[in-house]
mmCIF file of C-alpha atoms and ligand atoms in Angstrom:
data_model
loop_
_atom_site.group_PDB
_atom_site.id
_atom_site.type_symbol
_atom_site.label_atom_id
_atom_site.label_comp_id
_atom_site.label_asym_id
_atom_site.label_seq_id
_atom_site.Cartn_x
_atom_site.Cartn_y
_atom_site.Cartn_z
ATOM 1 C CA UNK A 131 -11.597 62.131 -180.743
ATOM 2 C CA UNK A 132 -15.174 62.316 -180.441
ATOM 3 C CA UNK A 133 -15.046 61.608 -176.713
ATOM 4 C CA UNK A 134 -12.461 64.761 -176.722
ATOM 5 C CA UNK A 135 -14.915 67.343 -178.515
ATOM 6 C CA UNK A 136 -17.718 66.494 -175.692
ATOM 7 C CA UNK A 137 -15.546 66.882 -172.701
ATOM 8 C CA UNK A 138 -14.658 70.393 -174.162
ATOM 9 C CA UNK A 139 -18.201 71.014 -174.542
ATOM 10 C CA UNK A 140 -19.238 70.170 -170.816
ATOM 11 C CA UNK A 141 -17.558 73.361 -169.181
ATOM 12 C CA UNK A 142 -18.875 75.569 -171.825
ATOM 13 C CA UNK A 143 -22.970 74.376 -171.328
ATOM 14 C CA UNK A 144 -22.349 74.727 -167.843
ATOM 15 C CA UNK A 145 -21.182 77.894 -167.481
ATOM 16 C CA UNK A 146 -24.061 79.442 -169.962
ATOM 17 C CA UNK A 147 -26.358 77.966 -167.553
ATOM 18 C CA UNK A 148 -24.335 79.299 -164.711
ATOM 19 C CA UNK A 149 -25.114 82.913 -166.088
ATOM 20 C CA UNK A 150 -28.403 82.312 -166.972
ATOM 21 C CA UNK A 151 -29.290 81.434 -163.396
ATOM 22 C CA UNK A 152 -26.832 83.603 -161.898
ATOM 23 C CA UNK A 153 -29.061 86.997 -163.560
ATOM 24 C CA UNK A 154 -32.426 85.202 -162.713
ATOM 25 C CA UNK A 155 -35.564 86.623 -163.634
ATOM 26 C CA UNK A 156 -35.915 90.302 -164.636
ATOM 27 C CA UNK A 157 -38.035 91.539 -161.713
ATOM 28 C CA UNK A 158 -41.695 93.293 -163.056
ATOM 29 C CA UNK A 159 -43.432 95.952 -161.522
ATOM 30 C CA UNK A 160 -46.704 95.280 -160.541
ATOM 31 C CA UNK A 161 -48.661 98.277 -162.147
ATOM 32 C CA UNK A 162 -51.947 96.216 -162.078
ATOM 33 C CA UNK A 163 -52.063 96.627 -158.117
ATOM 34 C CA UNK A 164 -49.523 98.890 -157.563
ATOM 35 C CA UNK A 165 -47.443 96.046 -155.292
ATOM 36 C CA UNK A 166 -44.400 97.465 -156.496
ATOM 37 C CA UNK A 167 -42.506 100.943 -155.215
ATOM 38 C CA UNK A 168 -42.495 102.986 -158.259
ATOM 39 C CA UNK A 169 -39.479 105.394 -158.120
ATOM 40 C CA UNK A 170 -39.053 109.120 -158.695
ATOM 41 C CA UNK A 171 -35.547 108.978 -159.933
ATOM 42 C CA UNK A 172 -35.587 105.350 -161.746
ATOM 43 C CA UNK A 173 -38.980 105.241 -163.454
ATOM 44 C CA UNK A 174 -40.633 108.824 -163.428
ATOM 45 C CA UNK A 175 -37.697 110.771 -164.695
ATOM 46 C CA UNK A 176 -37.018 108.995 -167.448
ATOM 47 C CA UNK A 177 -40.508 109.088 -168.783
ATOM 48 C CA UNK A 178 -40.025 112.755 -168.230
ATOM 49 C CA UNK A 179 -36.936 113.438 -170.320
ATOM 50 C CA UNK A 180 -37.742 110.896 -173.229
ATOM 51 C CA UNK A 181 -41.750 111.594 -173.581
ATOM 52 C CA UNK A 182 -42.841 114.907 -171.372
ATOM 53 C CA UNK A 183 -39.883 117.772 -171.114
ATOM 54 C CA UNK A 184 -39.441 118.241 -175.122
ATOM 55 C CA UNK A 185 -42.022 120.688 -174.557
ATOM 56 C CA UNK A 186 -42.565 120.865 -170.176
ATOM 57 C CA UNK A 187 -39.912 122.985 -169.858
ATOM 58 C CA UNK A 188 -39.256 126.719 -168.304
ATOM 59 C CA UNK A 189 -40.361 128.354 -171.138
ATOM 60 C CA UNK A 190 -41.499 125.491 -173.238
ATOM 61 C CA UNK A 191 -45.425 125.098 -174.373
ATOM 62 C CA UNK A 192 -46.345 122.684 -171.932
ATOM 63 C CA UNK A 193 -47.477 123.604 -168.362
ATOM 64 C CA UNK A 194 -45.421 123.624 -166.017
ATOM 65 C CA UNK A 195 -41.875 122.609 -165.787
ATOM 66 C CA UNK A 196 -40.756 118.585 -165.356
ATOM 67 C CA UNK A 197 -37.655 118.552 -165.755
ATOM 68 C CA UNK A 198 -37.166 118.439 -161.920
ATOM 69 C CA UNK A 199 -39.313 116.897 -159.231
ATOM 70 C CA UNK A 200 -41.156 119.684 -157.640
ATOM 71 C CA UNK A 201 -43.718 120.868 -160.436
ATOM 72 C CA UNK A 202 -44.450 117.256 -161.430
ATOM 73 C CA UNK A 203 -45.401 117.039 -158.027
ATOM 74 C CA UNK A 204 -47.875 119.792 -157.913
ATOM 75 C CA UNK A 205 -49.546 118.019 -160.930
ATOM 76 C CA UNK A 206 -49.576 114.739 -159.329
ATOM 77 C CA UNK A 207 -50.997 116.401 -156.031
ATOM 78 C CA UNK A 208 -53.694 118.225 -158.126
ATOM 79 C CA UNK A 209 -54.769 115.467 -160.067
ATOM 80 C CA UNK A 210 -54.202 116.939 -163.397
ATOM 81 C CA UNK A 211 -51.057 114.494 -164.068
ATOM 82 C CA UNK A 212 -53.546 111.705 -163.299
ATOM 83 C CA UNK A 213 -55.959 113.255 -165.571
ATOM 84 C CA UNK A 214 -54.413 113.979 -168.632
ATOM 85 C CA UNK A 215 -51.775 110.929 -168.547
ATOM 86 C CA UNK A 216 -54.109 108.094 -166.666
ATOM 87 C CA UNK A 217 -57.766 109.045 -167.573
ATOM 88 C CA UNK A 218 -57.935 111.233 -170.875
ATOM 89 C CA UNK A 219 -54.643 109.955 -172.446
ATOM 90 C CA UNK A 220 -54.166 113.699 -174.007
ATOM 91 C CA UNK A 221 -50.515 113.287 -172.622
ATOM 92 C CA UNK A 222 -47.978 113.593 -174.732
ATOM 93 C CA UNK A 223 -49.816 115.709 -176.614
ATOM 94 C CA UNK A 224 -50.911 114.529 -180.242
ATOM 95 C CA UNK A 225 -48.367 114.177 -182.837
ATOM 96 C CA UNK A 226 -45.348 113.440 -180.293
ATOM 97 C CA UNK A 227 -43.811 110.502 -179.150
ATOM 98 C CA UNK A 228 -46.469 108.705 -176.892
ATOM 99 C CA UNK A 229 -45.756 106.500 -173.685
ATOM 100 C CA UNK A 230 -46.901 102.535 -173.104
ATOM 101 C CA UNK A 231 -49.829 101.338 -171.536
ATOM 102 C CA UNK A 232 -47.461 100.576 -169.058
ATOM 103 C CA UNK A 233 -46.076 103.311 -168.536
ATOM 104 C CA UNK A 234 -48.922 105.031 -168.197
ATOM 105 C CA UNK A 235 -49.627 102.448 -165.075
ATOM 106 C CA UNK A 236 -46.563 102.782 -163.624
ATOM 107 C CA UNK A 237 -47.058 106.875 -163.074
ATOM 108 C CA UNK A 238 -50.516 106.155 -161.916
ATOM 109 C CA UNK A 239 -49.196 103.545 -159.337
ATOM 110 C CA UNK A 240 -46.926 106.364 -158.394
ATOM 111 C CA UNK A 241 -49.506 108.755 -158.457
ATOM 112 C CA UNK A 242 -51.355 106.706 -155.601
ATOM 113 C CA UNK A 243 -48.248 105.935 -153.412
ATOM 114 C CA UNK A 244 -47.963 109.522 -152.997
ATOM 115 C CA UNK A 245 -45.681 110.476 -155.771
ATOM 116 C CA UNK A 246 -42.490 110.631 -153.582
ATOM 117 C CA UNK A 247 -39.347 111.918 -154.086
ATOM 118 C CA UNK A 248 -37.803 108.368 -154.232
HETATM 119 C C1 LIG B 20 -45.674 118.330 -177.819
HETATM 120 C C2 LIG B 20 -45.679 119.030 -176.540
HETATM 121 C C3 LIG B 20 -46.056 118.253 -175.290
HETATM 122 C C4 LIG B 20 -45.579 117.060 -174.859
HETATM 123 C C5 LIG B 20 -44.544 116.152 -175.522
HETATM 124 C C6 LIG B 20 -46.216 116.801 -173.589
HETATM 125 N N1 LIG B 20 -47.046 117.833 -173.269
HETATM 126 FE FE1 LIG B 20 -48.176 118.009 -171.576
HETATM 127 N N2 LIG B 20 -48.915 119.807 -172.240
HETATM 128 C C7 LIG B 20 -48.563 120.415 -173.410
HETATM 129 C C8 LIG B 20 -49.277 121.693 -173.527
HETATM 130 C C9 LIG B 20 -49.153 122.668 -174.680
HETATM 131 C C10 LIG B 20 -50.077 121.806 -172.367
HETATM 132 C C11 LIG B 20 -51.001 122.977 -172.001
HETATM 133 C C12 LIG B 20 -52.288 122.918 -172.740
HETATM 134 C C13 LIG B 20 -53.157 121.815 -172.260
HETATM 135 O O1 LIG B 20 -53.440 121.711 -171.052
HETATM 136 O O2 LIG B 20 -53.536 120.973 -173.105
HETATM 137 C C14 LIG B 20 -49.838 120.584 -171.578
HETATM 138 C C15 LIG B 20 -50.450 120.324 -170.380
HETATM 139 C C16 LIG B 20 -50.158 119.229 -169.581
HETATM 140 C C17 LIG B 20 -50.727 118.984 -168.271
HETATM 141 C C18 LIG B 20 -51.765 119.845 -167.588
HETATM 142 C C19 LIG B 20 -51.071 120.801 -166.655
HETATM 143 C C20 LIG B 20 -52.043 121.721 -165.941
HETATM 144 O O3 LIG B 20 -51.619 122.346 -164.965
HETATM 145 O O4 LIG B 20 -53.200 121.832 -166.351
HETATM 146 C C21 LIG B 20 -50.158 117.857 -167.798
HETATM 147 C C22 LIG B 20 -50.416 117.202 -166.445
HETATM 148 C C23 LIG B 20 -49.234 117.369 -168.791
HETATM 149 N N3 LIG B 20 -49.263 118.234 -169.873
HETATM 150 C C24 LIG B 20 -48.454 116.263 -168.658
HETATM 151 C C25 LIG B 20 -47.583 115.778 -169.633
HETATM 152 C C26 LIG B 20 -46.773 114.592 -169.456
HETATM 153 C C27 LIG B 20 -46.703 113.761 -168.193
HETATM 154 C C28 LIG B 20 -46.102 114.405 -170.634
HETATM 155 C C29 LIG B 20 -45.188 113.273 -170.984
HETATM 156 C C30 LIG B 20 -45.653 111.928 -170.705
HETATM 157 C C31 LIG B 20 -46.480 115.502 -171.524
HETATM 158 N N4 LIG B 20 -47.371 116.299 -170.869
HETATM 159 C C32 LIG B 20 -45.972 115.683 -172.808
HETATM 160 C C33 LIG B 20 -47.661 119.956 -174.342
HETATM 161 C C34 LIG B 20 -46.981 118.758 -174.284
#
């Protein structure tokens, strides 16, 4: 009986670990040196919508629009993205939902590869 219970167990522990190393390790950006491609469409834009286009919007109080690529390029290009989001920190404004340290290093690291369309 007891000899019965373990044999059922075997296939079970193994295919846990099976998954486990099937996923592997969650690959991390490298925001330190900037090692890593930062992308556009998979890390920028969603900062954007969750943190930055409540109020950078056509229309909205922020300047300038970032709810598409091309004005958030024209801040990256003129430094004031950097400025306000890497250096002074005054972005998101006060009293809104603020962004990681992280974060923060990832749209630098973009910032410095050029802040492609990716
Ligand atoms: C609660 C509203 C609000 C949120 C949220 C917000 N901003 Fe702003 N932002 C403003 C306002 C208002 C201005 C214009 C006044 C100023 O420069 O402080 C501004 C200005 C800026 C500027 C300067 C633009 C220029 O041409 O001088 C940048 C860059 C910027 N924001 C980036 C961001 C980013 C990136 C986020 C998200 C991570 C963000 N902001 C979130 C309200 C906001």
């Amino acid at each position: 009986m007891k000899m019965k219970k373990l044999f059922l167990l075997i296939p079970v522990i193994g295919s846990i670990a099976a998954c486990t190393s099937e996923k592997g390790p969650v690959p991390v950006k490298d925001t330190d040196n900037c090692d890593s491609t930062i992308s556009y469409s998979a890390d920028i834009a969603p900062i954007m919508t969750d943190y930055c286009i409540s109020c950078h919007t056509a229309g909205g109080s922020g300047t300038g629009d970032f709810t598409t690529y091309t004005e958030l390029k024209q801040k990256a290009d003129n430094g004031s993205l950097k400025n306000r989001v890497v250096d002074l920190k005054d972005m998101p404004q006060a009293g809104s939902p603020t962004i990681s340290e992280d974060q923060r290093k990832m749209i630098n690291c973009w910032i410095k590869q050029g802040a492609p369309n990716n």
